[in-house]
Structures are given as structure tokens and as C-alpha cells.
XYZ file of C-alpha atoms in Angstrom:
685
model
C -37.966 19.696 -22.978
C -38.291 19.448 -19.249
C -35.609 20.187 -17.102
C -35.105 16.192 -16.630
C -34.679 15.981 -20.126
C -32.206 18.594 -20.570
C -30.338 17.038 -17.860
C -30.495 13.670 -19.543
C -29.518 15.360 -23.129
C -26.750 16.863 -21.399
C -25.434 13.760 -19.408
C -25.512 11.823 -23.110
C -23.741 14.427 -24.766
C -20.897 14.428 -22.174
C -20.831 10.550 -22.357
C -20.172 11.008 -26.356
C -17.522 13.582 -25.842
C -15.815 11.218 -23.528
C -15.937 8.189 -25.833
C -14.863 10.579 -28.791
C -11.815 11.581 -26.606
C -11.043 7.970 -25.719
C -11.148 6.632 -29.339
C -8.662 9.607 -30.535
C -6.549 8.814 -27.576
C -6.258 4.955 -28.359
C -5.753 5.699 -31.946
C -3.191 8.345 -31.112
C -1.522 5.636 -28.976
C -1.489 2.959 -31.736
C -3.745 0.903 -29.629
C -7.452 -0.860 -30.273
C -10.497 0.429 -28.555
C -12.169 -2.483 -26.369
C -15.672 -2.777 -25.404
C -14.990 -3.090 -21.818
C -12.845 0.353 -21.833
C -15.792 2.267 -23.774
C -18.307 0.808 -20.812
C -15.724 1.830 -18.279
C -15.601 5.331 -19.558
C -19.083 5.858 -20.024
C -19.816 4.444 -16.368
C -17.408 6.542 -14.845
C -18.729 9.816 -16.757
C -22.394 8.805 -15.682
C -20.980 8.575 -12.157
C -19.578 11.843 -12.044
C -22.603 13.154 -13.655
C -25.022 11.678 -10.962
C -22.746 12.084 -8.232
C -23.447 8.141 -7.086
C -20.520 6.080 -6.319
C -19.210 3.776 -8.389
C -17.247 0.198 -8.036
C -16.144 -0.781 -11.210
C -14.075 -4.000 -11.700
C -11.879 -4.123 -14.754
C -9.853 -7.104 -15.690
C -6.271 -6.767 -16.782
C -5.659 -5.401 -20.218
C -9.041 -3.522 -20.035
C -7.129 -0.167 -20.305
C -8.759 1.177 -16.865
C -6.164 4.154 -16.607
C -7.602 6.012 -20.063
C -10.936 4.832 -19.073
C -11.213 7.117 -15.744
C -8.445 9.550 -17.063
C -10.531 10.787 -19.615
C -13.598 11.276 -17.655
C -11.685 12.958 -15.100
C -10.513 15.319 -17.343
C -13.636 16.322 -19.054
C -14.847 17.117 -15.779
C -12.340 19.098 -14.344
C -11.902 21.362 -17.496
C -15.843 22.477 -16.472
C -15.333 22.336 -12.696
C -13.709 24.751 -10.232
C -12.061 22.148 -8.085
C -9.298 19.730 -9.277
C -9.941 15.902 -9.756
C -7.982 13.374 -7.720
C -6.478 9.918 -8.661
C -5.489 7.940 -5.553
C -3.203 4.816 -5.916
C -1.996 2.341 -3.530
C 1.518 1.746 -5.103
C 4.209 4.156 -6.194
C 4.792 1.990 -9.423
C 0.995 3.060 -10.730
C 1.567 6.671 -9.418
C 4.585 6.712 -11.468
C 3.228 5.032 -14.277
C 0.330 7.551 -14.343
C 2.086 10.744 -14.181
C 5.319 9.848 -15.860
C 3.880 7.484 -18.886
C -0.176 7.347 -19.030
C -1.227 11.306 -18.741
C 1.726 12.742 -20.604
C 0.945 10.124 -23.648
C -2.804 10.682 -23.121
C -2.772 14.651 -23.014
C -0.553 14.480 -26.158
C -3.170 13.124 -28.319
C -6.242 14.717 -26.781
C -5.407 18.288 -26.135
C -5.721 19.442 -29.667
C -9.612 18.467 -28.839
C -9.906 20.313 -25.474
C -10.580 23.912 -24.896
C -7.513 24.588 -22.701
C -4.275 22.824 -21.802
C -4.616 20.514 -18.604
C -2.538 20.820 -15.656
C -1.271 17.819 -13.776
C 0.194 17.600 -10.227
C 1.762 15.081 -7.869
C 1.090 15.139 -4.243
C 3.095 13.102 -1.505
C 3.757 13.407 1.810
C 5.848 15.880 3.073
C 8.739 13.494 3.957
C 9.120 12.403 0.271
C 10.743 15.769 -0.366
C 14.017 17.444 0.582
C 13.652 19.856 3.332
C 15.981 23.096 2.314
C 15.748 24.250 5.844
C 17.305 20.885 6.941
C 19.995 21.424 4.161
C 21.038 24.443 5.692
C 21.564 23.463 8.972
C 18.028 24.456 10.523
C 17.613 21.066 12.289
C 20.503 20.122 14.788
C 22.663 17.077 14.404
C 21.115 14.460 16.930
C 22.810 10.843 16.315
C 20.462 8.656 19.013
C 22.412 6.139 21.180
C 22.884 2.858 20.312
C 19.563 0.817 20.364
C 17.471 4.047 20.602
C 14.288 4.273 18.307
C 11.345 6.416 17.983
C 8.033 6.052 16.510
C 7.832 5.573 12.825
C 11.380 5.078 12.563
C 12.255 8.451 12.486
C 15.863 9.497 12.719
C 16.011 13.185 11.867
C 19.854 13.746 12.554
C 21.660 15.623 10.054
C 25.535 14.598 10.471
C 28.186 17.656 9.798
C 30.669 16.140 7.787
C 34.179 17.644 8.241
C 35.173 19.305 4.545
C 38.580 19.406 5.705
C 38.919 15.723 6.491
C 38.548 14.954 2.700
C 34.999 14.054 2.359
C 32.808 11.263 4.264
C 34.128 7.612 4.486
C 31.146 5.793 5.188
C 28.305 4.597 3.071
C 25.600 6.738 5.174
C 27.994 9.781 4.535
C 28.708 9.444 0.834
C 24.863 8.885 0.224
C 23.949 12.370 2.170
C 26.977 14.145 0.036
C 25.097 12.751 -3.228
C 21.949 13.892 -1.854
C 23.105 17.214 -0.710
C 24.771 17.691 -4.489
C 21.401 16.530 -6.090
C 19.464 18.749 -4.046
C 21.240 21.686 -5.638
C 20.245 20.938 -8.973
C 16.677 19.192 -8.569
C 13.628 20.994 -9.535
C 11.088 19.255 -7.337
C 12.936 17.760 -4.307
C 11.120 14.413 -5.049
C 13.134 11.592 -3.588
C 11.648 9.304 -6.677
C 13.612 11.339 -9.107
C 16.688 10.477 -7.322
C 18.501 7.734 -9.139
C 19.957 5.428 -8.082
C 18.173 5.733 -4.955
C 19.566 5.868 -1.351
C 19.066 4.128 1.950
C 16.255 5.325 4.062
C 18.426 6.370 6.943
C 20.163 8.595 4.669
C 17.093 10.236 3.233
C 16.090 10.993 6.779
C 19.186 13.169 7.169
C 17.614 15.744 4.357
C 13.629 15.483 5.006
C 11.211 16.211 7.697
C 7.890 14.714 8.769
C 4.878 16.737 8.521
C 4.923 17.389 12.660
C 8.958 17.969 12.509
C 8.090 20.679 9.696
C 8.414 24.385 11.277
C 5.420 25.314 8.929
C 4.966 27.713 6.128
C 4.455 30.678 8.651
C 7.767 30.348 10.777
C 10.222 28.633 8.219
C 12.537 31.029 6.904
C 12.747 28.880 3.414
C 9.215 28.487 2.985
C 8.862 30.149 -0.163
C 11.650 28.013 -1.500
C 10.186 24.661 0.125
C 9.575 21.793 -2.467
C 6.819 20.209 -0.578
C 4.996 23.603 -0.442
C 5.706 24.093 -4.112
C 4.084 20.794 -4.781
C 0.953 21.848 -2.878
C 0.706 25.069 -4.568
C 0.813 23.381 -7.953
C -1.823 21.001 -6.743
C -4.103 23.877 -5.805
C -3.889 25.139 -9.381
C -3.998 21.793 -10.957
C -6.784 20.069 -12.946
C -5.864 16.569 -12.064
C -4.049 15.850 -8.978
C -2.337 12.328 -8.706
C -1.937 11.074 -4.960
C -1.697 7.741 -2.820
C -4.114 6.171 -0.360
C -2.394 7.175 2.723
C -2.503 10.927 1.836
C -6.483 10.227 1.104
C -6.535 8.699 4.442
C -4.870 11.634 6.354
C -7.221 14.047 4.651
C -10.291 11.626 5.240
C -9.478 10.518 8.866
C -7.592 13.785 10.215
C -9.142 16.750 8.442
C -5.895 17.985 7.558
C -5.259 20.122 4.196
C -2.921 17.920 2.867
C -5.060 17.785 -0.509
C -6.618 20.430 -2.600
C -10.566 20.609 -2.169
C -11.781 18.161 -5.059
C -15.233 17.061 -5.789
C -14.484 13.788 -7.627
C -11.677 11.035 -6.924
C -11.087 7.846 -8.650
C -9.347 5.351 -6.302
C -7.289 2.968 -8.511
C -6.011 -0.392 -6.793
C -9.258 -0.131 -4.537
C -8.553 -3.641 -3.021
C -5.895 -1.943 -1.351
C -7.764 0.914 0.087
C -8.721 -0.490 3.575
C -5.474 -2.017 4.464
C -3.656 1.094 3.116
C -6.028 3.334 5.337
C -5.811 1.109 8.143
C -1.926 1.506 7.908
C -2.085 4.783 7.794
C -3.852 5.669 11.050
C -2.394 2.886 12.981
C 0.054 3.733 15.775
C 2.664 2.051 17.859
C 4.271 3.311 21.315
C 7.233 1.954 22.898
C 9.405 2.987 25.988
C 12.274 3.628 23.520
C 10.227 6.271 21.856
C 9.871 8.223 25.104
C 13.496 8.058 25.991
C 14.238 9.474 22.460
C 11.590 12.139 23.017
C 12.895 12.632 26.870
C 16.423 12.977 25.515
C 15.576 15.530 22.645
C 13.377 17.661 24.741
C 16.210 18.073 27.086
C 18.728 18.683 24.783
C 16.861 21.146 22.524
C 14.620 22.926 24.994
C 16.476 22.579 28.193
C 13.344 21.698 30.142
C 13.419 19.345 32.926
C 12.558 15.539 32.023
C 12.374 13.779 34.951
C 8.623 13.141 34.888
C 8.770 11.625 31.485
C 11.710 9.277 32.431
C 9.815 8.336 35.491
C 6.686 7.681 33.476
C 8.693 5.623 31.071
C 9.878 3.586 33.855
C 6.909 2.766 35.187
C 5.234 1.800 31.791
C 8.312 -0.688 31.237
C 7.628 -2.379 34.547
C 3.733 -2.695 33.299
C 4.531 -4.238 30.211
C 7.085 -6.719 31.426
C 6.172 -10.318 31.303
C 3.073 -9.191 29.350
C 2.689 -11.824 26.595
C 2.410 -10.762 22.985
C -0.905 -10.740 21.208
C -4.214 -9.038 21.029
C -5.625 -7.476 24.132
C -9.407 -7.991 23.486
C -10.192 -5.589 26.566
C -7.309 -3.225 25.968
C -4.603 -2.168 28.233
C -5.182 -3.532 31.933
C -5.851 -1.023 34.760
C -2.149 -0.737 35.872
C -0.755 -0.117 32.279
C -3.586 2.535 31.543
C -2.464 4.338 34.675
C 1.085 4.381 33.414
C -0.338 5.566 29.863
C -1.864 8.186 31.724
C 0.778 9.374 33.621
C 2.929 9.196 30.435
C 0.280 11.626 28.981
C 0.218 14.233 31.764
C 4.416 14.185 31.538
C 4.171 15.155 27.850
C 1.305 17.635 28.292
C 3.519 19.432 30.789
C 6.549 18.859 28.726
C 4.786 20.602 25.933
C 3.907 23.413 27.822
C 6.968 24.078 29.189
C 9.070 23.569 25.690
C 6.564 26.349 24.064
C 9.630 29.091 23.966
C 9.404 32.568 22.960
C 6.781 33.276 19.871
C 8.851 35.673 18.762
C 12.105 34.030 18.808
C 13.716 32.517 15.530
C 12.440 29.387 14.348
C 14.154 26.403 16.164
C 14.318 23.207 14.328
C 15.515 21.468 17.380
C 12.660 22.855 19.325
C 10.164 21.642 16.645
C 11.963 18.252 16.465
C 11.562 17.795 20.098
C 7.822 19.074 20.347
C 6.703 16.837 17.448
C 8.264 13.795 19.369
C 6.036 14.557 22.265
C 3.049 15.305 20.576
C 3.267 11.909 18.749
C 3.444 10.365 22.176
C 0.670 12.746 23.334
C -1.698 11.482 20.673
C -0.947 7.876 21.072
C -1.609 7.861 24.976
C -4.920 9.552 24.318
C -5.713 6.985 21.853
C -5.089 4.365 23.962
C -6.913 5.497 26.935
C -10.065 5.877 24.951
C -9.666 2.567 23.103
C -12.719 0.987 24.016
C -14.776 3.868 23.728
C -13.964 4.413 20.322
C -13.658 0.818 19.464
C -10.177 0.482 18.608
C -7.947 -2.538 18.597
C -4.944 -2.628 20.983
C -2.269 -5.257 21.115
C 1.570 -6.053 22.102
C 4.182 -7.012 19.796
C 7.906 -7.584 20.084
C 10.931 -8.228 17.723
C 10.614 -11.580 15.980
C 12.593 -14.469 15.180
C 12.145 -17.547 12.939
C 10.326 -20.403 14.994
C 10.946 -23.805 13.043
C 8.460 -25.445 15.210
C 5.266 -22.879 14.008
C 7.061 -22.428 10.505
C 7.051 -18.656 10.712
C 8.612 -15.776 12.632
C 7.273 -15.601 16.034
C 7.844 -12.967 18.780
C 10.861 -12.786 21.091
C 9.234 -12.700 24.424
C 12.275 -11.293 26.084
C 12.656 -8.192 23.897
C 10.906 -4.924 25.056
C 6.909 -4.640 24.294
C 5.540 -2.311 21.843
C 2.037 -1.146 22.286
C -0.159 -1.116 19.019
C -3.302 0.613 18.134
C -5.469 0.632 14.992
C -9.157 1.115 13.981
C -11.423 -2.101 14.427
C -13.088 -0.597 11.232
C -12.299 1.945 8.947
C -15.722 1.959 7.386
C -17.453 4.364 9.393
C -14.515 7.102 8.948
C -14.307 6.603 5.150
C -18.461 7.056 4.747
C -17.926 10.417 6.663
C -14.311 11.772 5.353
C -14.289 10.563 1.948
C -17.782 9.263 0.606
C -19.793 12.278 2.002
C -18.983 15.362 0.158
C -17.016 13.996 -2.868
C -18.160 11.305 -5.969
C -15.880 8.324 -5.405
C -14.984 6.010 -8.320
C -13.313 2.692 -6.963
C -11.618 0.395 -9.645
C -9.494 -2.946 -9.725
C -9.224 -6.006 -11.545
C -10.316 -7.740 -8.315
C -13.308 -5.909 -6.599
C -16.080 -8.520 -6.743
C -16.371 -12.040 -5.532
C -18.175 -13.815 -8.420
C -20.843 -10.990 -9.299
C -21.003 -9.558 -5.788
C -19.360 -6.214 -4.666
C -20.944 -6.352 -1.344
C -18.099 -7.806 0.696
C -15.706 -5.122 -0.517
C -18.090 -2.562 -0.302
C -18.946 -3.031 3.153
C -15.461 -2.670 4.364
C -15.294 0.630 2.880
C -18.516 2.121 4.765
C -20.900 1.438 1.744
C -23.089 -0.982 3.244
C -25.622 -0.770 6.079
C -27.970 1.746 7.417
C -26.990 5.445 6.392
C -24.775 4.254 3.732
C -24.649 6.336 0.117
C -25.907 5.104 -2.765
C -23.466 3.283 -5.201
C -23.205 0.853 -8.183
C -21.215 -2.097 -8.917
C -20.002 -2.708 -12.621
C -17.797 -5.553 -14.005
C -16.683 -4.475 -17.230
C -15.193 -7.815 -18.152
C -11.657 -8.591 -19.600
C -10.174 -8.463 -23.077
C -8.756 -12.122 -22.219
C -10.429 -15.435 -23.016
C -9.323 -16.599 -19.716
C -11.143 -20.476 -20.258
C -8.805 -20.835 -23.667
C -5.724 -19.110 -22.274
C -5.264 -20.539 -18.865
C -5.834 -23.578 -16.764
C -6.488 -23.442 -13.044
C -4.924 -26.427 -11.585
C -5.826 -27.521 -7.942
C -3.577 -30.291 -6.533
C -6.287 -31.737 -4.641
C -4.194 -34.732 -3.760
C -1.698 -33.019 -1.757
C -1.826 -33.072 2.150
C -3.172 -30.324 3.866
C -0.864 -27.592 4.326
C 1.037 -27.711 7.519
C 4.282 -25.896 8.975
C 6.754 -25.426 6.082
C 6.430 -26.810 2.741
C 5.733 -30.639 2.610
C 8.013 -32.770 0.899
C 4.849 -33.716 -1.381
C 4.500 -30.098 -2.185
C 8.131 -29.709 -3.143
C 8.196 -32.810 -5.379
C 4.714 -31.618 -6.983
C 6.570 -28.159 -7.750
C 9.705 -29.647 -9.175
C 7.391 -31.665 -11.476
C 5.588 -28.652 -12.589
C 8.470 -26.754 -13.179
C 10.256 -29.592 -15.338
C 7.144 -30.071 -17.289
C 6.874 -26.111 -18.320
C 10.900 -25.792 -19.037
C 11.074 -23.262 -16.258
C 9.184 -19.821 -16.879
C 7.414 -20.212 -13.436
C 6.583 -17.471 -10.758
C 6.241 -19.207 -7.780
C 4.433 -17.310 -4.694
C 4.821 -18.262 -1.414
C 2.785 -17.388 1.832
C 6.303 -16.262 3.627
C 9.661 -15.314 2.747
C 11.126 -18.385 4.840
C 8.959 -20.564 2.495
C 10.175 -19.126 -0.694
C 13.752 -19.382 0.439
C 13.469 -22.774 1.591
C 12.001 -24.015 -1.623
C 14.558 -22.262 -3.457
C 17.375 -23.852 -1.396
C 15.796 -27.223 -1.866
C 15.043 -26.984 -5.606
C 18.179 -25.412 -7.188
C 19.904 -28.766 -7.096
C 17.116 -30.682 -8.320
C 16.274 -28.488 -11.903
C 18.464 -27.511 -14.371
C 16.785 -24.186 -14.791
C 17.993 -21.103 -12.974
C 16.070 -20.419 -9.537
C 16.019 -16.611 -8.444
C 14.552 -15.717 -5.058
C 13.434 -12.598 -3.399
C 16.212 -11.188 -1.600
C 18.934 -12.081 -4.071
C 18.842 -8.829 -5.394
C 16.373 -5.860 -5.782
C 12.940 -6.531 -6.701
C 13.281 -4.670 -10.144
C 16.258 -6.465 -11.177
C 14.724 -9.808 -10.363
C 11.727 -8.905 -12.294
C 13.738 -7.937 -14.995
C 15.847 -10.821 -15.125
C 12.703 -13.140 -14.869
C 11.349 -11.357 -17.895
C 14.436 -11.532 -20.140
C 15.211 -14.971 -19.535
C 12.430 -17.335 -20.599
C 13.400 -20.222 -18.763
C 14.188 -18.799 -15.527
C 11.821 -19.128 -12.249
C 11.403 -16.436 -9.681
C 10.328 -17.482 -5.951
C 8.911 -14.789 -3.912
C 6.307 -13.615 -1.453
C 3.566 -11.170 -1.006
C 5.201 -8.051 -3.143
C 5.217 -10.448 -6.062
C 1.718 -11.524 -5.574
C 0.711 -8.074 -6.700
C 3.590 -6.260 -8.248
C 4.737 -8.648 -11.450
C 3.746 -7.670 -14.859
C 5.196 -10.214 -17.241
C 3.580 -10.570 -20.573
C 4.811 -13.553 -22.771
C 6.310 -16.872 -22.485
C 8.524 -15.838 -19.570
C 5.467 -16.242 -17.201
C 3.677 -19.437 -18.205
C 3.318 -20.978 -14.879
C 2.377 -19.423 -11.724
C 2.461 -21.615 -8.471
C 0.854 -20.549 -5.436
C 1.982 -22.660 -2.262
C -0.964 -22.149 -0.206
C -4.106 -20.013 0.163
C -3.093 -16.349 1.676
C -4.918 -16.221 4.540
C -3.781 -14.260 7.530
C -1.711 -15.198 10.086
C -3.504 -17.060 12.952
C -2.108 -14.571 15.478
C -2.599 -11.746 13.496
C -4.406 -9.437 16.065
C -6.250 -6.775 14.149
C -7.775 -9.784 11.868
C -8.835 -11.647 14.998
C -10.554 -8.654 16.531
C -12.240 -7.900 13.150
C -13.632 -11.645 13.007
C -14.555 -11.358 16.490
C -16.636 -8.454 16.056
C -18.202 -9.714 12.999
C -19.223 -12.961 14.791
C -20.655 -10.796 17.805
C -22.735 -8.770 15.249
C -24.422 -12.704 14.096
C -22.002 -12.683 11.050
C -19.425 -15.277 9.654
C -16.173 -13.912 11.042
C -13.940 -16.157 9.327
C -15.755 -15.924 5.790
C -15.964 -11.891 6.105
C -12.512 -11.339 7.215
C -10.084 -14.153 6.691
C -11.736 -15.882 3.627
C -12.525 -12.133 2.042
C -8.589 -11.106 2.680
C -7.490 -14.677 0.888
C -9.893 -14.163 -2.128
C -8.472 -10.977 -2.943
C -5.042 -11.909 -2.668
C -5.527 -15.300 -4.414
C -7.016 -13.460 -7.166
C -3.783 -10.874 -7.371
C -1.614 -13.768 -7.458
C -3.347 -15.702 -10.121
C -3.668 -12.552 -12.230
C -0.246 -12.653 -12.835
C -0.497 -15.473 -15.450
C -2.294 -13.960 -18.223
C -1.161 -10.415 -18.855
C -1.794 -10.105 -22.609
C -4.284 -11.727 -25.402
C -1.439 -13.776 -26.427
C -0.484 -15.148 -22.987
C -1.138 -18.801 -22.120
C -0.326 -20.980 -19.071
C -1.024 -22.763 -15.953
C -1.971 -21.568 -12.716
C -1.075 -24.314 -9.986
C -2.447 -23.971 -6.587
C -0.588 -26.340 -3.884
C -3.395 -25.820 -1.233
C -5.608 -28.925 -1.469
C -8.351 -27.074 0.547
C -9.209 -24.731 -2.276
C -10.752 -27.920 -3.643
C -11.714 -30.072 -0.567
C -13.211 -27.296 2.044
C -16.509 -25.500 1.627
C -15.071 -22.425 1.484
C -13.187 -23.335 -1.665
C -16.099 -22.560 -3.865
C -16.146 -18.640 -2.530
C -12.391 -18.273 -2.970
C -12.588 -19.659 -6.562
C -15.355 -17.356 -7.429
C -12.830 -14.369 -7.064
C -10.279 -15.853 -9.640
C -10.086 -15.285 -13.411
C -12.444 -17.830 -15.226
C -9.646 -20.338 -16.242
C -10.670 -23.752 -17.316
C -10.305 -25.719 -13.764
C -8.951 -29.308 -13.256
C -7.257 -31.258 -10.569
C -6.071 -33.837 -12.694
C -2.312 -33.567 -12.626
C -1.818 -35.253 -16.105
C -4.010 -32.665 -17.713
C -1.797 -29.848 -16.219
C 1.858 -31.510 -16.952
C 0.725 -32.113 -20.576
C -0.540 -28.344 -21.096
C 2.969 -27.283 -19.586
C 5.002 -29.681 -21.504
C 3.042 -28.481 -24.926
C 4.009 -24.550 -23.999
C 7.484 -25.877 -23.376
C 7.487 -27.666 -26.955
C 6.385 -24.796 -28.480
C 8.857 -22.487 -27.430
C 11.609 -24.796 -28.720
């Protein structure tokens, strides 16, 4: 037998073992194997064997978690490196670690050669810092209005026990955190129930830049974050998130153990999550906070920092918010350069004695200076590195525009983000690893190229990859109707009276059970306020309570409606009759004043492409598919997706957007949609 024949036989045997494990797992969990799940498991096993990257679209209900976890486990048992699973959302991360993997391993472990070790890795700020709890970092309450980058407030208030305990809500939360920290085995914020505010959590945690490091921290041996990383290095399967994956790929930092295979779940979010993780923001308030901290905790002279901040403030005064196509102007760049040199000098002056006792205050001050220094260097090299720069300000709702607009009288914030993350992902993620990307929404029609292009898998020098759609267990044409209200006027500012009337009629026909998705928080609130007096069913609105509580009430009360915005477009899984109508108010294009999207569209156009279709329409297609996907969550679900944006039917790009949606039975006839909803309502009574 030739070497190639041996390799093929081994690969085939590996696939069959994966399928055996899959069938065992599904049977052990009381489920039923599906052809799409089998196909996906085979494709993932094949990609791991060949080393080719894989994009696999798996519709809701396919059981994709099991379909990729089993091949990963089979590979990890033979490899000297762990395999990786990366998710976009905390909910899926928690589901995999807390539910999917434990149930899976319980059924398949008897068939494995040894037990499987699983670890969860998050950013350092997600864990309690023991050194901070012990007073290793100083109390540093910022003055009113003083802000710092990334929203960091690393102060630890010292509450006097003799005063009978804290009276403020923040104080009570910190006391509860301290009590919990004495009992927790992991120090992981997500294990604290009920949770606490971000401000309270910052009193007991540090960022990676503020951390003293394992070599200097006196409590490194007990550090929750270090223990989690140690567990990951010894694990077979490591579960993390897209932000950590981005830091590893872009910065080359050892935040993750060395791995050879990674599955990126919720892969439709990867480009945006990576962009967010490597974006930066610089403000004059940040410089003042860093200057104050440096003076207080290192004793250095900070006149140069304060002068640079004052000059930068003058250079930004009067500059309008929005995209800066050519980056900062010469005056602004000179001020940023002055700030860079001031930061360099301050960092040099604040080093301290390397033999001295670790100083949390000094580390905190230096970490803030280092953040500003790195941002200055990025801003100066922005044009050369093809990074996008724009100014933003605090916003307020503009009734004329129908959305929040910047308050031009407030201080300017300088933002910077990569024009494209494709090249860096190609180098940092796809080179040296086998990557499997999966989602229910990866392809437009049968084409994976639009999604692949944004991730660096298309173009000269791109690695080889395969795109596969394993289908869905749902019969979409029989289970759901896509109704486009083509008779409505083209959406303008706010929600039109005609659209509100249409929404009222659809909800009346369905007798409630409607998930209504809006393009803005204000639109959702206005619609809820307008329709509550006109309907005899309960209308919940995002912001009335926590998202978890709202979704639970919506699921528990079959005739209740839930109005909300983007977090509901992707975060709701309510099978059954409680969600029989999904309404989308308008096509979710990016805001016309979104600087990063504008810059990316212009770059595509300058390269000879269609910027609108490549950026705005692609963005809208993925989110439209995610929103419409809320309707059918099980084989027994039935209902209507109603889009109140006539452009989906009348504009040329409508066909492109519809190709991204599940293949519902389509209609523009309102009578058909209303009749279907009325039948569903009668069937419930």
C-alpha cells in the first residue's frame, strides 16, 4: 500500500471514529442524529487531517457544537498541543463550558483512551486580583469627570470597618465581592451571582497592563488568572473568546497556550470583534488621569504631560466629529508627537529601582502612560499602516436625524482602528494553525467568498480553504413565511405612522407572540410607547429590565411582545409558540456616519470594487439573517418574519440581501401574512 493510500485509510478511519463518537453522544443525550450534523463532523475531521481551513455554515438546530467538539477532542488526544474553541458571546462560551462539554464527555469518555481536560481562558480583568484585594494597589478615586482609556477605574476604596460598613451601593457591592473572593475557586466574574456593576468589579481586578506580572507579584502563586492559564497549558480543549484570539494574533502575546487547531464559532462576528479588540481611543481626559497618577504614585514632574494635553486640547477645539480621511492634520500630529515624547520621558523617569518592593501604584501609573504612548505611535503612523482615524464626542438624540448625534460642544475623542483586519488575521491566525470557521450565517446564497474576503482568505497569497453548507433540519418553506411590506413608504427618520399601523395589524393578527427588532434603541422605545395603548397584549421593551429577565418573560408568556434592538437580533433563542412573529423595522445597514464603514467602502471603491455591496450590504445581510433566524428554532416552530422596509423588495440589492435569509416562503401580500398569523393564533386558543 502506498503512503498516500495509508494516509487516506488513516483519515477515513479517523472520520469513522468521529462519527461513532457522535452517534454515541447523541444517543446518550437522548437526541437524534441528523445528516447535517454527520456531514459537518466529517468535514471538520477532514480539515484537521489535511490542514486546510474550513468555512462551514450550519443552520440553527444542526447541533454544530457536538459536530465540531468531537473531532477536536479526537485530535487533541493524539496531539501534544491543545485544541481551541473561540466564541463571540459570553452566552455561548458559558453554554459550551457549562453544558455542552460536560454532557458530551459524560457519554463518550468510556470510549476514549483517557479522560479529557477542559479549560476556560478569559482576559485578565475577568478575574479577581488577590494582590489588589490585599491592598497592593492604591486608593485612587478620580476627580469628577475624569476619565481614562478603556473605562478603567482601578481604585480600591478603603471602607472603615469602625463605621459599621459601607452605606453606598458601590461599597456594598465591593464588600460582597471581597466575601465571595474568599470562597471562590476560580475568581471568575461570571461565577458571581447575582453580578455586580462594572465600577464595583474594577475595584478588585486589574487589566493585563496594570498587572505586576508573575515575576514581581508577591501573590503570583495564588493568582486566579495565572492558574487559569496554567490549566489551559495542560488542557486538551481550551475555550476562549474572539477578543483573546485577536490579541494573540495581532500582538503576538502569549495569552493563549500554543495550539494547532482552532474552531471559531459565531464566525460571522469575528471581523467586528477583532476590529473592536484592536481599536483605540485617545482623549485629553486620559492624559490628565495618567499625569495625575504618575505624579501621585511615582513622584515625577508631569509639567510636560500637562502642557502636551493643553496643546492637544487646543488643536482639537472646533474640529468637527467624523472621519478624517487623511488622518490628523499637521498641527494635531505635532501635538500628538509632543505627547508621545512626554510619555516616553515620564516612563523613563518613573521606572524606579528594579530591586525595590513591587509597587502597584507605580505599575498602575506606568500602564496608563504606556497605553497613551502606544496610541500616539499608532496615530503618527496611521497613514503608513492604513489605519482609520476619526473624531467622536458624547452624543445626544437628534429628532431631526432620528438617531443620536455628537454634541460638538463636548471634548473630542480621537479614535483609531485598522482599515482591514484581513492581512493580520492571515498572518497571525491562519498561518501555522488549522482554522474552522462556523456559523448559521456565513454564506450569501451559496457564496462564501464575501465572508472569506474580510478574514484574509481571498486574494494573492491567501491560504487554501473550503466552504461547505451542511443545511438545516428545518423545512423553512413550510414552517415560515417571509413577508416584505412592499407597499410601505421607504423608511425615513424615525418610524412612520404607516409602519406603526402595519406593526399593529400584524401583532393583532398573531395575538401577540411578537419579537420586534429595531435598528435603534430610540425606535424601539418610541414604537413601544405608541403601540401599548393601541394593543390588548403586553409589550416589553429593552431597558425595562435586564435582558435575561425580559427574554424569560417573553418565553414564559406566549402572548407577550418584546421590542428591542441589536442585542436581541442575535441573542434570543425562544422555540415554541411564544415567538410566532418576528418583525424587522428596516434593513440594518450601518449608520451613514459610521467612520470605519465609510473608510472601508471608499477603500473598496478605490480598488475598483463596489464599496456599498462589499461593506454596507454585506453588513446588513449578515444581521438581517441573524434577526430572521430568531423565528424558527425547532422543527415544530411556525410563523412569519415581517420586514417593514420596502427596499428589500424594490431595490436592486434586495435580491442579495434575501439570498442571505433562510429560504422562507416569500410574499409581499399582506392578506396572506395576516391570514397565516390568524391561523396560528386560532391554533393556540
